[in-house]
C-alpha cells in the first residue's frame, strides 16, 4: 500500500550503498550505480528521492536539472527510476514520479525522459521531437524520448538538451 510508503530526499553515503543494491536488484543486466553515484555526488543540482517502506529503501528516482539551448531555459531529465522487484506494481514508481513533479513545479516547466511510453504515458509524457537528446538514440527508440509539461502556460521547449557530464555517455542513450 502506498500509504505505508514514505518519500524523502536521498542523503549521504549510507543511502548510496542502499541504492547500489536497489539498482542491482531492479536492473540485473545493467549497472546503473556509477551513474547514480556520479549524479548524487556531483556538483550539478539534482532532485533525488528515496521511497522507504518500514525504513528500508525500496525505490529511487533522480531528476537532473538541465537546460535547453538556445535560451538556457531550465528543464529536468527524469532517470533513472527503480523500484525493488518485491515492491513493483504497488504504485511506488508512480508516487516517486508524482512527488518529483510536485517538487519541481516551482522551478521547471518541462520534464524529459527516455523510457517505455506505456509506463510514462500515465504521467502525461508524450513523444518529443523538439528537444534534441545529448547523445544519439537508436531510431527504434524515437518514441521513447518523451516530455511532459508541468506548467501548461509555458512554451514547449525546443533546442538541444544540455546535461551535466554524468549524462554525456553515449552508452546511456543506446542499447
Ligand atoms: C518501471 C518501474 C520503475 C515501475 O515502478 P512500479 O512501482 O513497479 O510501478 P507502479 O506501481 O507505479 O505502476 C505499475 C504499472 O506500471 C506497469 N509497468 C511496470 N514496469 C513497467 C515497464 N518496465 N514498462 C511498462 N510498464 C510497466 C505495470 O504493468 C503497472 O501497470 P498497470 O497500472 O496498468 O497495472 C519498476 O517496475 C522498475 O523498477 N522496474 C525495473 C527497472 C525499470 O525497468 N525501470 C524503467 C524506468 S528507467
PDB file of C-alpha atoms and ligand atoms in Angstrom:
ATOM      1  CA  UNK A   1       0.000   0.000   0.000  1.00  0.00           C
ATOM      2  CA  UNK A   2       1.444   3.341  -0.992  1.00  0.00           C
ATOM      3  CA  UNK A   3       0.144   4.883   2.269  1.00  0.00           C
ATOM      4  CA  UNK A   4       2.898   2.861   4.027  1.00  0.00           C
ATOM      5  CA  UNK A   5       5.499   4.317   1.698  1.00  0.00           C
ATOM      6  CA  UNK A   6       7.403   7.425   2.658  1.00  0.00           C
ATOM      7  CA  UNK A   7       9.217   9.597   0.160  1.00  0.00           C
ATOM      8  CA  UNK A   8      12.236  11.608   1.303  1.00  0.00           C
ATOM      9  CA  UNK A   9      15.305  13.255  -0.158  1.00  0.00           C
ATOM     10  CA  UNK A  10      18.284  10.913  -0.505  1.00  0.00           C
ATOM     11  CA  UNK A  11      21.113  11.772   1.838  1.00  0.00           C
ATOM     12  CA  UNK A  12      24.672  10.672   2.430  1.00  0.00           C
ATOM     13  CA  UNK A  13      26.907   7.683   1.812  1.00  0.00           C
ATOM     14  CA  UNK A  14      24.602   5.207   3.579  1.00  0.00           C
ATOM     15  CA  UNK A  15      21.842   5.892   1.067  1.00  0.00           C
ATOM     16  CA  UNK A  16      24.294   5.415  -1.792  1.00  0.00           C
ATOM     17  CA  UNK A  17      25.152   1.930  -0.520  1.00  0.00           C
ATOM     18  CA  UNK A  18      21.443   1.009  -0.222  1.00  0.00           C
ATOM     19  CA  UNK A  19      20.741   2.437  -3.655  1.00  0.00           C
ATOM     20  CA  UNK A  20      23.572   0.439  -5.235  1.00  0.00           C
ATOM     21  CA  UNK A  21      21.860  -2.777  -4.114  1.00  0.00           C
ATOM     22  CA  UNK A  22      18.440  -1.500  -5.149  1.00  0.00           C
ATOM     23  CA  UNK A  23      19.614  -0.769  -8.711  1.00  0.00           C
ATOM     24  CA  UNK A  24      21.379  -4.140  -8.979  1.00  0.00           C
ATOM     25  CA  UNK A  25      18.133  -5.881  -7.967  1.00  0.00           C
ATOM     26  CA  UNK A  26      15.921  -3.811 -10.293  1.00  0.00           C
ATOM     27  CA  UNK A  27      18.303  -3.840 -13.292  1.00  0.00           C
ATOM     28  CA  UNK A  28      20.173  -7.178 -13.092  1.00  0.00           C
ATOM     29  CA  UNK A  29      21.611  -6.726 -16.627  1.00  0.00           C
ATOM     30  CA  UNK A  30      22.801  -3.165 -16.273  1.00  0.00           C
ATOM     31  CA  UNK A  31      24.937  -1.445 -13.626  1.00  0.00           C
ATOM     32  CA  UNK A  32      23.456   1.990 -13.144  1.00  0.00           C
ATOM     33  CA  UNK A  33      25.170   2.651  -9.814  1.00  0.00           C
ATOM     34  CA  UNK A  34      28.117   4.575 -11.373  1.00  0.00           C
ATOM     35  CA  UNK A  35      25.607   6.968 -12.963  1.00  0.00           C
ATOM     36  CA  UNK A  36      23.648   7.302  -9.720  1.00  0.00           C
ATOM     37  CA  UNK A  37      26.837   7.876  -7.671  1.00  0.00           C
ATOM     38  CA  UNK A  38      28.050  10.491 -10.120  1.00  0.00           C
ATOM     39  CA  UNK A  39      24.697  12.279 -10.166  1.00  0.00           C
ATOM     40  CA  UNK A  40      24.338  12.267  -6.390  1.00  0.00           C
ATOM     41  CA  UNK A  41      27.987  13.141  -5.733  1.00  0.00           C
ATOM     42  CA  UNK A  42      28.363  15.720  -8.481  1.00  0.00           C
ATOM     43  CA  UNK A  43      28.040  19.467  -8.415  1.00  0.00           C
ATOM     44  CA  UNK A  44      25.095  19.671 -10.837  1.00  0.00           C
ATOM     45  CA  UNK A  45      21.805  20.067  -8.945  1.00  0.00           C
ATOM     46  CA  UNK A  46      19.573  17.008  -8.848  1.00  0.00           C
ATOM     47  CA  UNK A  47      16.397  16.047  -7.071  1.00  0.00           C
ATOM     48  CA  UNK A  48      16.997  12.577  -5.655  1.00  0.00           C
ATOM     49  CA  UNK A  49      14.038  10.942  -3.907  1.00  0.00           C
ATOM     50  CA  UNK A  50      14.036   7.683  -1.993  1.00  0.00           C
ATOM     51  CA  UNK A  51      10.896   5.659  -1.269  1.00  0.00           C
ATOM     52  CA  UNK A  52      11.071   3.789   2.034  1.00  0.00           C
ATOM     53  CA  UNK A  53       8.940   1.015   3.463  1.00  0.00           C
ATOM     54  CA  UNK A  54       9.457   0.346   7.175  1.00  0.00           C
ATOM     55  CA  UNK A  55      12.592   2.465   6.978  1.00  0.00           C
ATOM     56  CA  UNK A  56      14.099   0.385   4.155  1.00  0.00           C
ATOM     57  CA  UNK A  57      14.838   1.938   0.744  1.00  0.00           C
ATOM     58  CA  UNK A  58      12.567   0.274  -1.839  1.00  0.00           C
ATOM     59  CA  UNK A  59      12.582   2.813  -4.666  1.00  0.00           C
ATOM     60  CA  UNK A  60      14.518   5.746  -6.026  1.00  0.00           C
ATOM     61  CA  UNK A  61      14.298   8.390  -8.700  1.00  0.00           C
ATOM     62  CA  UNK A  62      16.606  11.147  -9.907  1.00  0.00           C
ATOM     63  CA  UNK A  63      15.583  14.318 -11.711  1.00  0.00           C
ATOM     64  CA  UNK A  64      18.589  16.183 -13.111  1.00  0.00           C
ATOM     65  CA  UNK A  65      18.408  19.929 -13.647  1.00  0.00           C
ATOM     66  CA  UNK A  66      19.381  20.653 -17.247  1.00  0.00           C
ATOM     67  CA  UNK A  67      18.902  23.457 -19.756  1.00  0.00           C
ATOM     68  CA  UNK A  68      17.820  23.729 -23.374  1.00  0.00           C
ATOM     69  CA  UNK A  69      19.958  25.722 -25.791  1.00  0.00           C
ATOM     70  CA  UNK A  70      19.488  28.233 -27.269  1.00  0.00           C
ATOM     71  CA  UNK A  71      17.844  30.158 -24.475  1.00  0.00           C
ATOM     72  CA  UNK A  72      19.136  28.277 -21.464  1.00  0.00           C
ATOM     73  CA  UNK A  73      15.659  27.556 -20.146  1.00  0.00           C
ATOM     74  CA  UNK A  74      15.584  25.144 -17.187  1.00  0.00           C
ATOM     75  CA  UNK A  75      14.249  21.671 -17.840  1.00  0.00           C
ATOM     76  CA  UNK A  76      14.536  18.410 -15.878  1.00  0.00           C
ATOM     77  CA  UNK A  77      15.646  14.969 -17.048  1.00  0.00           C
ATOM     78  CA  UNK A  78      13.948  12.051 -15.262  1.00  0.00           C
ATOM     79  CA  UNK A  79      16.048   8.959 -14.655  1.00  0.00           C
ATOM     80  CA  UNK A  80      16.978   6.551 -13.504  1.00  0.00           C
ATOM     81  CA  UNK A  81      13.852   5.311 -11.729  1.00  0.00           C
ATOM     82  CA  UNK A  82      13.670   1.984  -9.974  1.00  0.00           C
ATOM     83  CA  UNK A  83      11.611   0.006  -7.513  1.00  0.00           C
ATOM     84  CA  UNK A  84      12.922  -3.152  -5.890  1.00  0.00           C
ATOM     85  CA  UNK A  85      11.295  -6.257  -7.514  1.00  0.00           C
ATOM     86  CA  UNK A  86       9.299  -7.344  -4.407  1.00  0.00           C
ATOM     87  CA  UNK A  87       7.584  -3.954  -4.315  1.00  0.00           C
ATOM     88  CA  UNK A  88       6.959  -3.365  -8.024  1.00  0.00           C
ATOM     89  CA  UNK A  89       3.436  -2.711  -9.354  1.00  0.00           C
ATOM     90  CA  UNK A  90       2.348  -1.306  -5.990  1.00  0.00           C
ATOM     91  CA  UNK A  91       2.286   2.329  -7.027  1.00  0.00           C
ATOM     92  CA  UNK A  92       5.725   3.253  -5.644  1.00  0.00           C
ATOM     93  CA  UNK A  93       7.211   4.253  -9.011  1.00  0.00           C
ATOM     94  CA  UNK A  94       4.171   6.463  -9.674  1.00  0.00           C
ATOM     95  CA  UNK A  95       4.427   8.041  -6.229  1.00  0.00           C
ATOM     96  CA  UNK A  96       8.120   8.850  -6.782  1.00  0.00           C
ATOM     97  CA  UNK A  97       7.425  10.450 -10.184  1.00  0.00           C
ATOM     98  CA  UNK A  98       4.439  12.474  -8.982  1.00  0.00           C
ATOM     99  CA  UNK A  99       6.237  13.634  -5.824  1.00  0.00           C
ATOM    100  CA  UNK A 100       9.130  14.719  -8.043  1.00  0.00           C
ATOM    101  CA  UNK A 101       6.760  16.724 -10.248  1.00  0.00           C
ATOM    102  CA  UNK A 102       5.351  18.458  -7.141  1.00  0.00           C
ATOM    103  CA  UNK A 103       8.868  19.456  -6.035  1.00  0.00           C
ATOM    104  CA  UNK A 104       9.924  20.632  -9.499  1.00  0.00           C
ATOM    105  CA  UNK A 105       6.832  22.619 -10.470  1.00  0.00           C
ATOM    106  CA  UNK A 106       8.086  25.849  -8.929  1.00  0.00           C
ATOM    107  CA  UNK A 107      11.300  25.935 -10.965  1.00  0.00           C
ATOM    108  CA  UNK A 108      10.864  23.761 -14.038  1.00  0.00           C
ATOM    109  CA  UNK A 109       8.102  23.782 -16.648  1.00  0.00           C
ATOM    110  CA  UNK A 110       9.028  20.617 -18.555  1.00  0.00           C
ATOM    111  CA  UNK A 111      10.474  17.164 -17.828  1.00  0.00           C
ATOM    112  CA  UNK A 112      12.177  14.850 -20.342  1.00  0.00           C
ATOM    113  CA  UNK A 113      12.543  11.065 -20.106  1.00  0.00           C
ATOM    114  CA  UNK A 114      13.913   8.219 -22.211  1.00  0.00           C
ATOM    115  CA  UNK A 115      11.719   5.289 -21.229  1.00  0.00           C
ATOM    116  CA  UNK A 116       8.836   2.983 -22.054  1.00  0.00           C
ATOM    117  CA  UNK A 117       5.906   5.086 -23.381  1.00  0.00           C
ATOM    118  CA  UNK A 118       3.474   2.533 -21.958  1.00  0.00           C
ATOM    119  CA  UNK A 119       4.707   3.313 -18.466  1.00  0.00           C
ATOM    120  CA  UNK A 120       5.481   7.023 -18.761  1.00  0.00           C
ATOM    121  CA  UNK A 121       2.305   7.819 -20.716  1.00  0.00           C
ATOM    122  CA  UNK A 122       0.350   7.593 -17.441  1.00  0.00           C
ATOM    123  CA  UNK A 123       2.108  10.742 -16.228  1.00  0.00           C
ATOM    124  CA  UNK A 124       1.281  12.689 -19.396  1.00  0.00           C
ATOM    125  CA  UNK A 125       4.585  12.049 -21.196  1.00  0.00           C
ATOM    126  CA  UNK A 126       4.351  12.137 -24.999  1.00  0.00           C
ATOM    127  CA  UNK A 127       6.947  11.557 -27.735  1.00  0.00           C
ATOM    128  CA  UNK A 128       9.054  14.703 -28.162  1.00  0.00           C
ATOM    129  CA  UNK A 129      10.566  15.856 -31.441  1.00  0.00           C
ATOM    130  CA  UNK A 130      11.568  19.365 -30.386  1.00  0.00           C
ATOM    131  CA  UNK A 131      14.252  18.694 -27.793  1.00  0.00           C
ATOM    132  CA  UNK A 132      17.360  17.017 -29.140  1.00  0.00           C
ATOM    133  CA  UNK A 133      18.879  14.460 -26.740  1.00  0.00           C
ATOM    134  CA  UNK A 134      22.542  14.987 -25.737  1.00  0.00           C
ATOM    135  CA  UNK A 135      23.652  11.753 -27.466  1.00  0.00           C
ATOM    136  CA  UNK A 136      22.188   9.902 -30.442  1.00  0.00           C
ATOM    137  CA  UNK A 137      19.389   7.471 -29.617  1.00  0.00           C
ATOM    138  CA  UNK A 138      18.519   4.452 -31.816  1.00  0.00           C
ATOM    139  CA  UNK A 139      15.789   5.136 -34.406  1.00  0.00           C
ATOM    140  CA  UNK A 140      13.548   2.480 -32.868  1.00  0.00           C
ATOM    141  CA  UNK A 141      13.630   4.350 -29.545  1.00  0.00           C
ATOM    142  CA  UNK A 142      12.430   7.583 -31.125  1.00  0.00           C
ATOM    143  CA  UNK A 143       9.042   7.439 -29.369  1.00  0.00           C
ATOM    144  CA  UNK A 144      10.704   6.578 -26.064  1.00  0.00           C
ATOM    145  CA  UNK A 145      12.186  10.098 -25.948  1.00  0.00           C
ATOM    146  CA  UNK A 146       9.331  11.951 -24.284  1.00  0.00           C
ATOM    147  CA  UNK A 147       8.391  15.106 -22.461  1.00  0.00           C
ATOM    148  CA  UNK A 148       5.638  16.396 -20.215  1.00  0.00           C
ATOM    149  CA  UNK A 149       4.666  19.957 -19.368  1.00  0.00           C
ATOM    150  CA  UNK A 150       4.340  20.704 -15.661  1.00  0.00           C
ATOM    151  CA  UNK A 151       3.066  24.178 -16.422  1.00  0.00           C
ATOM    152  CA  UNK A 152       0.633  24.449 -19.342  1.00  0.00           C
ATOM    153  CA  UNK A 153       1.197  28.185 -19.617  1.00  0.00           C
ATOM    154  CA  UNK A 154       4.875  27.797 -20.552  1.00  0.00           C
ATOM    155  CA  UNK A 155       6.050  27.412 -24.140  1.00  0.00           C
ATOM    156  CA  UNK A 156       7.190  23.937 -25.155  1.00  0.00           C
ATOM    157  CA  UNK A 157      10.995  23.747 -25.097  1.00  0.00           C
ATOM    158  CA  UNK A 158      12.851  23.498 -28.380  1.00  0.00           C
ATOM    159  CA  UNK A 159      16.596  23.026 -28.934  1.00  0.00           C
ATOM    160  CA  UNK A 160      19.397  20.859 -27.597  1.00  0.00           C
ATOM    161  CA  UNK A 161      19.316  19.356 -24.120  1.00  0.00           C
ATOM    162  CA  UNK A 162      22.421  20.343 -22.171  1.00  0.00           C
ATOM    163  CA  UNK A 163      23.210  17.823 -19.442  1.00  0.00           C
ATOM    164  CA  UNK A 164      25.901  17.501 -16.752  1.00  0.00           C
ATOM    165  CA  UNK A 165      28.862  15.222 -17.593  1.00  0.00           C
ATOM    166  CA  UNK A 166      27.384  12.172 -15.901  1.00  0.00           C
ATOM    167  CA  UNK A 167      24.753  12.021 -18.643  1.00  0.00           C
ATOM    168  CA  UNK A 168      27.158  12.678 -21.523  1.00  0.00           C
ATOM    169  CA  UNK A 169      27.871   8.987 -22.051  1.00  0.00           C
ATOM    170  CA  UNK A 170      26.572   7.576 -25.362  1.00  0.00           C
ATOM    171  CA  UNK A 171      26.157   4.138 -23.740  1.00  0.00           C
ATOM    172  CA  UNK A 172      23.368   5.544 -21.548  1.00  0.00           C
ATOM    173  CA  UNK A 173      21.408   6.536 -24.654  1.00  0.00           C
ATOM    174  CA  UNK A 174      21.689   3.406 -26.751  1.00  0.00           C
ATOM    175  CA  UNK A 175      21.275  -0.349 -26.381  1.00  0.00           C
TER     176      UNK A 175
HETATM  177  C1  LIG B   1       9.362   0.588 -14.019  1.00  0.00           C
HETATM  178  C2  LIG B   1       9.213   0.727 -12.513  1.00  0.00           C
HETATM  179  C3  LIG B   1      10.054   1.867 -12.000  1.00  0.00           C
HETATM  180  C4  LIG B   1       7.742   0.997 -12.199  1.00  0.00           C
HETATM  181  O1  LIG B   1       7.579   1.143 -10.790  1.00  0.00           O
HETATM  182  P1  LIG B   1       6.352   0.409 -10.091  1.00  0.00           P
HETATM  183  O2  LIG B   1       6.306   0.847  -8.681  1.00  0.00           O
HETATM  184  O3  LIG B   1       6.500  -1.057 -10.344  1.00  0.00           O
HETATM  185  O4  LIG B   1       5.169   0.989 -10.968  1.00  0.00           O
HETATM  186  P2  LIG B   1       3.722   1.472 -10.499  1.00  0.00           P
HETATM  187  O5  LIG B   1       3.233   0.567  -9.424  1.00  0.00           O
HETATM  188  O6  LIG B   1       3.752   2.910 -10.245  1.00  0.00           O
HETATM  189  O7  LIG B   1       2.918   1.237 -11.834  1.00  0.00           O
HETATM  190  C5  LIG B   1       2.584  -0.082 -12.155  1.00  0.00           C
HETATM  191  C6  LIG B   1       2.197  -0.135 -13.603  1.00  0.00           C
HETATM  192  O8  LIG B   1       3.362   0.053 -14.402  1.00  0.00           O
HETATM  193  C7  LIG B   1       3.488  -1.027 -15.308  1.00  0.00           C
HETATM  194  N1  LIG B   1       4.907  -1.247 -15.507  1.00  0.00           N
HETATM  195  C8  LIG B   1       5.810  -1.584 -14.584  1.00  0.00           C
HETATM  196  N2  LIG B   1       7.023  -1.701 -15.169  1.00  0.00           N
HETATM  197  C9  LIG B   1       6.868  -1.398 -16.474  1.00  0.00           C
HETATM  198  C10 LIG B   1       7.752  -1.324 -17.585  1.00  0.00           C
HETATM  199  N3  LIG B   1       9.077  -1.586 -17.484  1.00  0.00           N
HETATM  200  N4  LIG B   1       7.222  -0.987 -18.774  1.00  0.00           N
HETATM  201  C11 LIG B   1       5.906  -0.719 -18.917  1.00  0.00           C
HETATM  202  N5  LIG B   1       5.026  -0.763 -17.892  1.00  0.00           N
HETATM  203  C12 LIG B   1       5.500  -1.109 -16.690  1.00  0.00           C
HETATM  204  C13 LIG B   1       2.797  -2.163 -14.614  1.00  0.00           C
HETATM  205  O9  LIG B   1       2.398  -3.176 -15.527  1.00  0.00           O
HETATM  206  C14 LIG B   1       1.609  -1.481 -13.991  1.00  0.00           C
HETATM  207  O10 LIG B   1       0.610  -1.235 -14.972  1.00  0.00           O
HETATM  208  P3  LIG B   1      -0.945  -1.089 -14.569  1.00  0.00           P
HETATM  209  O11 LIG B   1      -1.040   0.117 -13.658  1.00  0.00           O
HETATM  210  O12 LIG B   1      -1.608  -0.859 -15.890  1.00  0.00           O
HETATM  211  O13 LIG B   1      -1.282  -2.360 -13.887  1.00  0.00           O
HETATM  212  C15 LIG B   1       9.636  -0.576 -11.779  1.00  0.00           C
HETATM  213  O14 LIG B   1       8.808  -1.619 -12.187  1.00  0.00           O
HETATM  214  C16 LIG B   1      11.084  -0.960 -12.014  1.00  0.00           C
HETATM  215  O15 LIG B   1      11.967  -0.512 -11.302  1.00  0.00           O
HETATM  216  N6  LIG B   1      11.332  -1.812 -12.994  1.00  0.00           N
HETATM  217  C17 LIG B   1      12.674  -2.287 -13.286  1.00  0.00           C
HETATM  218  C18 LIG B   1      13.544  -1.192 -13.751  1.00  0.00           C
HETATM  219  C19 LIG B   1      12.983  -0.479 -14.971  1.00  0.00           C
HETATM  220  O16 LIG B   1      12.583  -1.113 -15.951  1.00  0.00           O
HETATM  221  N7  LIG B   1      12.965   0.846 -14.929  1.00  0.00           N
HETATM  222  C20 LIG B   1      12.473   1.615 -16.052  1.00  0.00           C
HETATM  223  C21 LIG B   1      12.497   3.029 -15.742  1.00  0.00           C
HETATM  224  S1  LIG B   1      14.078   3.709 -16.199  1.00  0.00           S
END
